[in-house]
Amino acid sequence: MIFFGHLGFGLQIAKPLFRHDELKKKRAVGFLLLGCVLPDLIDKPLYHGLSWITGKSGAELGLISTTRTFGHTLVFLFLLFVLARWRKSPALLMIAVGTATHLFVDHVGDTIGHAIFGSPFPTQYDEHGISLNIVGLFWPFLGNRFPVFPFEHIMQHFDFFRRPHIAVGEVLGLIFLWKDRVVRQTVRQWIKERLWKRAYSPPRSKSSG
Ligand SMILES: [Zn+2]
């Protein structure tokens, strides 16, 4: 999954954990959706930024050898939950749950997709025969390394849209989002409050007195 797949599937996975009014309150669903894509918002710019600056890719970049590094680890997820609990923040809790769905969708989606359609990057293993995807997920406890995805430029990511399981995932994700009542209500409310009222409310007059 790349973007809409994460948003749509993540929402479907997380929704049963919350009541309808919990998701609507203070636009909590927005924070949940942010969490659904947060690992990629951190790790993809990190890799592609470093690659662009240094002109290197994959293993040449050392530890940052892929677009799935720190934001895709259980340590990061754990810290988010700790932070949410410490701050007693419902918004952070939503972000943490969204992030958990991201990791789940990445790993399960890849496992199913690659089993059926094959992988552009064959699974790599460490010296103990453990998949580097798992080593990366449990970083740094199983080793200080991540798998090597030698993307040479960001446009290679867009080539992924041509892979059947990615394309289907993105379309399904978009449909899940579109059909979700809480998302529609929240977006409608946001437009009404932020755009409509701002554009059409009469200018405030100074109170005379
Ligand atoms: Zn990801």
PDB file of N, CA and C in Angstrom, residues 38-123:
ATOM      1  N   LEU A  38       1.648   8.084   9.013  1.00  0.00           N
ATOM      2  CA  LEU A  38       2.797   8.731   9.674  1.00  0.00           C
ATOM      3  C   LEU A  38       4.149   8.046   9.406  1.00  0.00           C
ATOM      4  N   PRO A  39       4.235   6.697   9.515  1.00  0.00           N
ATOM      5  CA  PRO A  39       5.554   6.091   9.267  1.00  0.00           C
ATOM      6  C   PRO A  39       6.134   6.461   7.897  1.00  0.00           C
ATOM      7  N   ASP A  40       5.283   6.520   6.881  1.00  0.00           N
ATOM      8  CA  ASP A  40       5.780   6.893   5.552  1.00  0.00           C
ATOM      9  C   ASP A  40       6.115   8.379   5.473  1.00  0.00           C
ATOM     10  N   LEU A  41       5.366   9.210   6.213  1.00  0.00           N
ATOM     11  CA  LEU A  41       5.660  10.652   6.202  1.00  0.00           C
ATOM     12  C   LEU A  41       7.021  10.931   6.825  1.00  0.00           C
ATOM     13  N   ILE A  42       7.481  10.029   7.691  1.00  0.00           N
ATOM     14  CA  ILE A  42       8.804  10.200   8.322  1.00  0.00           C
ATOM     15  C   ILE A  42       9.888   9.550   7.457  1.00  0.00           C
ATOM     16  N   ASP A  43       9.676   8.278   7.111  1.00  0.00           N
ATOM     17  CA  ASP A  43      10.775   7.492   6.536  1.00  0.00           C
ATOM     18  C   ASP A  43      11.014   7.722   5.040  1.00  0.00           C
ATOM     19  N   LYS A  44       9.965   7.982   4.297  1.00  0.00           N
ATOM     20  CA  LYS A  44      10.179   8.176   2.845  1.00  0.00           C
ATOM     21  C   LYS A  44      10.960   9.466   2.565  1.00  0.00           C
ATOM     22  N   PRO A  45      10.562  10.612   3.174  1.00  0.00           N
ATOM     23  CA  PRO A  45      11.392  11.820   2.950  1.00  0.00           C
ATOM     24  C   PRO A  45      12.813  11.649   3.488  1.00  0.00           C
ATOM     25  N   LEU A  46      12.954  10.904   4.599  1.00  0.00           N
ATOM     26  CA  LEU A  46      14.289  10.698   5.180  1.00  0.00           C
ATOM     27  C   LEU A  46      15.200   9.995   4.177  1.00  0.00           C
ATOM     28  N   TYR A  47      14.715   8.889   3.603  1.00  0.00           N
ATOM     29  CA  TYR A  47      15.543   8.128   2.655  1.00  0.00           C
ATOM     30  C   TYR A  47      15.778   8.937   1.373  1.00  0.00           C
ATOM     31  N   HIS A  48      14.663   9.404   0.771  1.00  0.00           N
ATOM     32  CA  HIS A  48      14.813  10.083  -0.524  1.00  0.00           C
ATOM     33  C   HIS A  48      15.575  11.407  -0.375  1.00  0.00           C
ATOM     34  N   GLY A  49      15.405  12.084   0.770  1.00  0.00           N
ATOM     35  CA  GLY A  49      16.157  13.314   1.023  1.00  0.00           C
ATOM     36  C   GLY A  49      17.652  13.026   1.098  1.00  0.00           C
ATOM     37  N   LEU A  50      18.007  11.996   1.885  1.00  0.00           N
ATOM     38  CA  LEU A  50      19.426  11.629   2.015  1.00  0.00           C
ATOM     39  C   LEU A  50      19.997  11.193   0.670  1.00  0.00           C
ATOM     40  N   SER A  51      19.177  10.408  -0.054  1.00  0.00           N
ATOM     41  CA  SER A  51      19.628   9.903  -1.353  1.00  0.00           C
ATOM     42  C   SER A  51      19.868  11.066  -2.323  1.00  0.00           C
ATOM     43  N   TRP A  52      18.983  12.044  -2.274  1.00  0.00           N
ATOM     44  CA  TRP A  52      19.091  13.200  -3.169  1.00  0.00           C
ATOM     45  C   TRP A  52      20.316  14.046  -2.821  1.00  0.00           C
ATOM     46  N   ILE A  53      20.526  14.229  -1.518  1.00  0.00           N
ATOM     47  CA  ILE A  53      21.655  15.067  -1.075  1.00  0.00           C
ATOM     48  C   ILE A  53      22.994  14.394  -1.381  1.00  0.00           C
ATOM     49  N   THR A  54      23.077  13.075  -1.129  1.00  0.00           N
ATOM     50  CA  THR A  54      24.369  12.389  -1.246  1.00  0.00           C
ATOM     51  C   THR A  54      24.592  11.756  -2.627  1.00  0.00           C
ATOM     52  N   GLY A  55      23.501  11.576  -3.384  1.00  0.00           N
ATOM     53  CA  GLY A  55      23.615  10.898  -4.681  1.00  0.00           C
ATOM     54  C   GLY A  55      23.796   9.396  -4.528  1.00  0.00           C
ATOM     55  N   LYS A  56      23.553   8.880  -3.303  1.00  0.00           N
ATOM     56  CA  LYS A  56      23.709   7.442  -3.059  1.00  0.00           C
ATOM     57  C   LYS A  56      22.342   6.790  -2.918  1.00  0.00           C
ATOM     58  N   SER A  57      22.325   5.442  -2.939  1.00  0.00           N
ATOM     59  CA  SER A  57      21.051   4.737  -2.759  1.00  0.00           C
ATOM     60  C   SER A  57      21.291   3.393  -2.064  1.00  0.00           C
ATOM     61  N   GLY A  58      20.209   2.841  -1.497  1.00  0.00           N
ATOM     62  CA  GLY A  58      20.264   1.518  -0.877  1.00  0.00           C
ATOM     63  C   GLY A  58      21.361   1.385   0.165  1.00  0.00           C
ATOM     64  N   ALA A  59      22.140   0.296   0.061  1.00  0.00           N
ATOM     65  CA  ALA A  59      23.163  -0.013   1.071  1.00  0.00           C
ATOM     66  C   ALA A  59      24.227   1.071   1.177  1.00  0.00           C
ATOM     67  N   GLU A  60      24.420   1.845   0.096  1.00  0.00           N
ATOM     68  CA  GLU A  60      25.440   2.920   0.136  1.00  0.00           C
ATOM     69  C   GLU A  60      25.108   3.961   1.202  1.00  0.00           C
ATOM     70  N   LEU A  61      23.826   4.022   1.584  1.00  0.00           N
ATOM     71  CA  LEU A  61      23.411   5.029   2.566  1.00  0.00           C
ATOM     72  C   LEU A  61      23.575   4.542   4.005  1.00  0.00           C
ATOM     73  N   GLY A  62      24.142   3.363   4.192  1.00  0.00           N
ATOM     74  CA  GLY A  62      24.368   2.847   5.549  1.00  0.00           C
ATOM     75  C   GLY A  62      23.077   2.376   6.187  1.00  0.00           C
ATOM     76  N   LEU A  63      22.807   2.851   7.413  1.00  0.00           N
ATOM     77  CA  LEU A  63      21.633   2.378   8.154  1.00  0.00           C
ATOM     78  C   LEU A  63      20.324   2.751   7.451  1.00  0.00           C
ATOM     79  N   ILE A  64      20.278   3.930   6.840  1.00  0.00           N
ATOM     80  CA  ILE A  64      19.048   4.388   6.161  1.00  0.00           C
ATOM     81  C   ILE A  64      19.024   3.777   4.763  1.00  0.00           C
ATOM     82  N   SER A  65      18.882   2.474   4.688  1.00  0.00           N
ATOM     83  CA  SER A  65      19.042   1.753   3.420  1.00  0.00           C
ATOM     84  C   SER A  65      17.712   1.490   2.726  1.00  0.00           C
ATOM     85  N   THR A  66      16.640   2.052   3.259  1.00  0.00           N
ATOM     86  CA  THR A  66      15.314   1.766   2.743  1.00  0.00           C
ATOM     87  C   THR A  66      14.358   2.896   3.124  1.00  0.00           C
ATOM     88  N   THR A  67      13.167   2.846   2.571  1.00  0.00           N
ATOM     89  CA  THR A  67      12.147   3.841   2.931  1.00  0.00           C
ATOM     90  C   THR A  67      11.324   3.375   4.126  1.00  0.00           C
ATOM     91  N   ARG A  68      11.766   2.301   4.782  1.00  0.00           N
ATOM     92  CA  ARG A  68      11.105   1.838   6.006  1.00  0.00           C
ATOM     93  C   ARG A  68      12.141   1.706   7.105  1.00  0.00           C
ATOM     94  N   THR A  69      12.364   2.788   7.844  1.00  0.00           N
ATOM     95  CA  THR A  69      13.360   2.698   8.915  1.00  0.00           C
ATOM     96  C   THR A  69      12.697   2.998  10.271  1.00  0.00           C
ATOM     97  N   PHE A  70      13.101   4.071  10.921  1.00  0.00           N
ATOM     98  CA  PHE A  70      12.702   4.292  12.324  1.00  0.00           C
ATOM     99  C   PHE A  70      11.184   4.397  12.524  1.00  0.00           C
ATOM    100  N   GLY A  71      10.505   5.061  11.613  1.00  0.00           N
ATOM    101  CA  GLY A  71       9.052   5.218  11.752  1.00  0.00           C
ATOM    102  C   GLY A  71       8.306   3.911  11.577  1.00  0.00           C
ATOM    103  N   HIS A  72       8.979   2.897  11.050  1.00  0.00           N
ATOM    104  CA  HIS A  72       8.356   1.594  10.820  1.00  0.00           C
ATOM    105  C   HIS A  72       8.779   0.568  11.864  1.00  0.00           C
ATOM    106  N   THR A  73       9.174   1.036  13.043  1.00  0.00           N
ATOM    107  CA  THR A  73       9.624   0.078  14.066  1.00  0.00           C
ATOM    108  C   THR A  73       8.612   0.001  15.216  1.00  0.00           C
ATOM    109  N   LEU A  74       8.641  -1.117  15.925  1.00  0.00           N
ATOM    110  CA  LEU A  74       7.777  -1.288  17.098  1.00  0.00           C
ATOM    111  C   LEU A  74       8.215  -0.353  18.222  1.00  0.00           C
ATOM    112  N   VAL A  75       9.503   0.013  18.231  1.00  0.00           N
ATOM    113  CA  VAL A  75       9.992   0.960  19.242  1.00  0.00           C
ATOM    114  C   VAL A  75       9.287   2.303  19.070  1.00  0.00           C
ATOM    115  N   PHE A  76       9.200   2.750  17.820  1.00  0.00           N
ATOM    116  CA  PHE A  76       8.529   4.026  17.534  1.00  0.00           C
ATOM    117  C   PHE A  76       7.062   3.957  17.964  1.00  0.00           C
ATOM    118  N   LEU A  77       6.420   2.832  17.629  1.00  0.00           N
ATOM    119  CA  LEU A  77       5.007   2.642  17.985  1.00  0.00           C
ATOM    120  C   LEU A  77       4.838   2.665  19.511  1.00  0.00           C
ATOM    121  N   PHE A  78       5.726   1.955  20.202  1.00  0.00           N
ATOM    122  CA  PHE A  78       5.668   1.889  21.664  1.00  0.00           C
ATOM    123  C   PHE A  78       5.818   3.295  22.262  1.00  0.00           C
ATOM    124  N   LEU A  79       6.772   4.067  21.727  1.00  0.00           N
ATOM    125  CA  LEU A  79       6.989   5.426  22.241  1.00  0.00           C
ATOM    126  C   LEU A  79       5.758   6.303  22.036  1.00  0.00           C
ATOM    127  N   LEU A  80       5.084   6.107  20.908  1.00  0.00           N
ATOM    128  CA  LEU A  80       3.860   6.880  20.653  1.00  0.00           C
ATOM    129  C   LEU A  80       2.789   6.565  21.699  1.00  0.00           C
ATOM    130  N   PHE A  81       2.616   5.261  22.007  1.00  0.00           N
ATOM    131  CA  PHE A  81       1.617   4.872  23.013  1.00  0.00           C
ATOM    132  C   PHE A  81       2.007   5.414  24.395  1.00  0.00           C
ATOM    133  N   VAL A  82       3.315   5.342  24.725  1.00  0.00           N
ATOM    134  CA  VAL A  82       3.781   5.866  26.016  1.00  0.00           C
ATOM    135  C   VAL A  82       3.500   7.364  26.096  1.00  0.00           C
ATOM    136  N   LEU A  83       3.818   8.079  25.016  1.00  0.00           N
ATOM    137  CA  LEU A  83       3.605   9.532  24.961  1.00  0.00           C
ATOM    138  C   LEU A  83       2.118   9.864  25.100  1.00  0.00           C
ATOM    139  N   ALA A  84       1.280   9.069  24.421  1.00  0.00           N
ATOM    140  CA  ALA A  84      -0.173   9.300  24.482  1.00  0.00           C
ATOM    141  C   ALA A  84      -0.674   9.123  25.909  1.00  0.00           C
ATOM    142  N   ARG A  85      -0.157   8.110  26.586  1.00  0.00           N
ATOM    143  CA  ARG A  85      -0.599   7.827  27.959  1.00  0.00           C
ATOM    144  C   ARG A  85      -0.063   8.885  28.927  1.00  0.00           C
ATOM    145  N   TRP A  86       1.209   9.235  28.736  1.00  0.00           N
ATOM    146  CA  TRP A  86       1.835  10.221  29.605  1.00  0.00           C
ATOM    147  C   TRP A  86       1.132  11.579  29.492  1.00  0.00           C
ATOM    148  N   ARG A  87       0.831  11.981  28.257  1.00  0.00           N
ATOM    149  CA  ARG A  87       0.172  13.278  28.040  1.00  0.00           C
ATOM    150  C   ARG A  87      -1.342  13.181  28.208  1.00  0.00           C
ATOM    151  N   LYS A  88      -1.846  11.945  28.401  1.00  0.00           N
ATOM    152  CA  LYS A  88      -3.291  11.686  28.464  1.00  0.00           C
ATOM    153  C   LYS A  88      -3.992  12.337  27.268  1.00  0.00           C
ATOM    154  N   SER A  89      -3.412  12.093  26.098  1.00  0.00           N
ATOM    155  CA  SER A  89      -3.877  12.775  24.883  1.00  0.00           C
ATOM    156  C   SER A  89      -4.645  11.822  23.971  1.00  0.00           C
ATOM    157  N   PRO A  90      -5.961  12.045  23.798  1.00  0.00           N
ATOM    158  CA  PRO A  90      -6.732  11.222  22.868  1.00  0.00           C
ATOM    159  C   PRO A  90      -6.213  11.348  21.426  1.00  0.00           C
ATOM    160  N   ALA A  91      -5.734  12.553  21.058  1.00  0.00           N
ATOM    161  CA  ALA A  91      -5.220  12.753  19.699  1.00  0.00           C
ATOM    162  C   ALA A  91      -3.983  11.881  19.461  1.00  0.00           C
ATOM    163  N   LEU A  92      -3.068  11.860  20.442  1.00  0.00           N
ATOM    164  CA  LEU A  92      -1.860  11.034  20.303  1.00  0.00           C
ATOM    165  C   LEU A  92      -2.204   9.551  20.293  1.00  0.00           C
ATOM    166  N   LEU A  93      -3.235   9.192  21.069  1.00  0.00           N
ATOM    167  CA  LEU A  93      -3.657   7.789  21.079  1.00  0.00           C
ATOM    168  C   LEU A  93      -4.167   7.386  19.695  1.00  0.00           C
ATOM    169  N   MET A  94      -4.936   8.274  19.077  1.00  0.00           N
ATOM    170  CA  MET A  94      -5.434   8.003  17.724  1.00  0.00           C
ATOM    171  C   MET A  94      -4.263   7.841  16.748  1.00  0.00           C
ATOM    172  N   ILE A  95      -3.271   8.733  16.868  1.00  0.00           N
ATOM    173  CA  ILE A  95      -2.093   8.665  15.983  1.00  0.00           C
ATOM    174  C   ILE A  95      -1.371   7.330  16.186  1.00  0.00           C
ATOM    175  N   ALA A  96      -1.249   6.911  17.451  1.00  0.00           N
ATOM    176  CA  ALA A  96      -0.557   5.647  17.748  1.00  0.00           C
ATOM    177  C   ALA A  96      -1.317   4.455  17.155  1.00  0.00           C
ATOM    178  N   VAL A  97      -2.633   4.457  17.308  1.00  0.00           N
ATOM    179  CA  VAL A  97      -3.423   3.342  16.754  1.00  0.00           C
ATOM    180  C   VAL A  97      -3.311   3.342  15.220  1.00  0.00           C
ATOM    181  N   GLY A  98      -3.387   4.527  14.620  1.00  0.00           N
ATOM    182  CA  GLY A  98      -3.227   4.623  13.163  1.00  0.00           C
ATOM    183  C   GLY A  98      -1.872   4.074  12.722  1.00  0.00           C
ATOM    184  N   THR A  99      -0.821   4.408  13.474  1.00  0.00           N
ATOM    185  CA  THR A  99       0.530   3.923  13.154  1.00  0.00           C
ATOM    186  C   THR A  99       0.590   2.390  13.256  1.00  0.00           C
ATOM    187  N   ALA A 100      -0.091   1.843  14.256  1.00  0.00           N
ATOM    188  CA  ALA A 100      -0.115   0.374  14.400  1.00  0.00           C
ATOM    189  C   ALA A 100      -0.743  -0.261  13.154  1.00  0.00           C
ATOM    190  N   THR A 101      -1.817   0.351  12.637  1.00  0.00           N
ATOM    191  CA  THR A 101      -2.442  -0.215  11.430  1.00  0.00           C
ATOM    192  C   THR A 101      -1.482  -0.125  10.241  1.00  0.00           C
ATOM    193  N   HIS A 102      -0.674   0.962  10.203  1.00  0.00           N
ATOM    194  CA  HIS A 102       0.273   1.114   9.087  1.00  0.00           C
ATOM    195  C   HIS A 102       1.261  -0.056   9.048  1.00  0.00           C
ATOM    196  N   LEU A 103       1.825  -0.367  10.216  1.00  0.00           N
ATOM    197  CA  LEU A 103       2.809  -1.461  10.279  1.00  0.00           C
ATOM    198  C   LEU A 103       2.139  -2.785   9.881  1.00  0.00           C
ATOM    199  N   PHE A 104       0.911  -2.985  10.381  1.00  0.00           N
ATOM    200  CA  PHE A 104       0.176  -4.216  10.072  1.00  0.00           C
ATOM    201  C   PHE A 104      -0.088  -4.315   8.560  1.00  0.00           C
ATOM    202  N   VAL A 105      -0.599  -3.232   7.988  1.00  0.00           N
ATOM    203  CA  VAL A 105      -0.942  -3.249   6.558  1.00  0.00           C
ATOM    204  C   VAL A 105       0.313  -3.428   5.700  1.00  0.00           C
ATOM    205  N   ASP A 106       1.405  -2.751   6.066  1.00  0.00           N
ATOM    206  CA  ASP A 106       2.663  -2.902   5.312  1.00  0.00           C
ATOM    207  C   ASP A 106       3.099  -4.371   5.272  1.00  0.00           C
ATOM    208  N   HIS A 107       3.133  -5.001   6.433  1.00  0.00           N
ATOM    209  CA  HIS A 107       3.693  -6.362   6.505  1.00  0.00           C
ATOM    210  C   HIS A 107       2.734  -7.398   5.934  1.00  0.00           C
ATOM    211  N   VAL A 108       1.453  -7.302   6.307  1.00  0.00           N
ATOM    212  CA  VAL A 108       0.492  -8.291   5.796  1.00  0.00           C
ATOM    213  C   VAL A 108       0.274  -8.076   4.289  1.00  0.00           C
ATOM    214  N   GLY A 109       0.143  -6.806   3.881  1.00  0.00           N
ATOM    215  CA  GLY A 109      -0.057  -6.497   2.458  1.00  0.00           C
ATOM    216  C   GLY A 109       1.101  -7.017   1.618  1.00  0.00           C
ATOM    217  N   ASP A 110       2.328  -6.789   2.100  1.00  0.00           N
ATOM    218  CA  ASP A 110       3.513  -7.259   1.367  1.00  0.00           C
ATOM    219  C   ASP A 110       3.527  -8.780   1.287  1.00  0.00           C
ATOM    220  N   THR A 111       3.235  -9.421   2.409  1.00  0.00           N
ATOM    221  CA  THR A 111       3.296 -10.884   2.444  1.00  0.00           C
ATOM    222  C   THR A 111       2.325 -11.476   1.423  1.00  0.00           C
ATOM    223  N   ILE A 112       1.094 -10.956   1.416  1.00  0.00           N
ATOM    224  CA  ILE A 112       0.090 -11.483   0.482  1.00  0.00           C
ATOM    225  C   ILE A 112       0.448 -11.097  -0.958  1.00  0.00           C
ATOM    226  N   GLY A 113       0.747  -9.802  -1.156  1.00  0.00           N
ATOM    227  CA  GLY A 113       1.037  -9.305  -2.508  1.00  0.00           C
ATOM    228  C   GLY A 113       2.244  -9.987  -3.132  1.00  0.00           C
ATOM    229  N   HIS A 114       3.301 -10.136  -2.339  1.00  0.00           N
ATOM    230  CA  HIS A 114       4.524 -10.734  -2.882  1.00  0.00           C
ATOM    231  C   HIS A 114       4.358 -12.227  -3.139  1.00  0.00           C
ATOM    232  N   ALA A 115       3.530 -12.890  -2.294  1.00  0.00           N
ATOM    233  CA  ALA A 115       3.293 -14.320  -2.515  1.00  0.00           C
ATOM    234  C   ALA A 115       2.576 -14.542  -3.848  1.00  0.00           C
ATOM    235  N   ILE A 116       1.688 -13.608  -4.200  1.00  0.00           N
ATOM    236  CA  ILE A 116       0.909 -13.779  -5.439  1.00  0.00           C
ATOM    237  C   ILE A 116       1.640 -13.204  -6.646  1.00  0.00           C
ATOM    238  N   PHE A 117       2.178 -11.978  -6.497  1.00  0.00           N
ATOM    239  CA  PHE A 117       2.714 -11.266  -7.664  1.00  0.00           C
ATOM    240  C   PHE A 117       4.245 -11.171  -7.677  1.00  0.00           C
ATOM    241  N   GLY A 118       4.902 -11.652  -6.630  1.00  0.00           N
ATOM    242  CA  GLY A 118       6.359 -11.526  -6.563  1.00  0.00           C
ATOM    243  C   GLY A 118       6.746 -10.154  -6.044  1.00  0.00           C
ATOM    244  N   SER A 119       8.023 -10.004  -5.701  1.00  0.00           N
ATOM    245  CA  SER A 119       8.488  -8.751  -5.101  1.00  0.00           C
ATOM    246  C   SER A 119       9.559  -8.110  -5.975  1.00  0.00           C
ATOM    247  N   PRO A 120       9.551  -6.754  -6.076  1.00  0.00           N
ATOM    248  CA  PRO A 120      10.625  -6.091  -6.835  1.00  0.00           C
ATOM    249  C   PRO A 120      11.964  -6.234  -6.110  1.00  0.00           C
ATOM    250  N   PHE A 121      11.908  -6.386  -4.779  1.00  0.00           N
ATOM    251  CA  PHE A 121      13.124  -6.569  -3.995  1.00  0.00           C
ATOM    252  C   PHE A 121      12.993  -7.895  -3.240  1.00  0.00           C
ATOM    253  N   PRO A 122      13.730  -8.928  -3.657  1.00  0.00           N
ATOM    254  CA  PRO A 122      13.608 -10.232  -2.984  1.00  0.00           C
ATOM    255  C   PRO A 122      13.857 -10.108  -1.483  1.00  0.00           C
ATOM    256  N   THR A 123      13.144 -10.942  -0.708  1.00  0.00           N
ATOM    257  CA  THR A 123      13.309 -10.889   0.754  1.00  0.00           C
ATOM    258  C   THR A 123      14.761 -11.172   1.120  1.00  0.00           C
TER     259      THR A 123
END
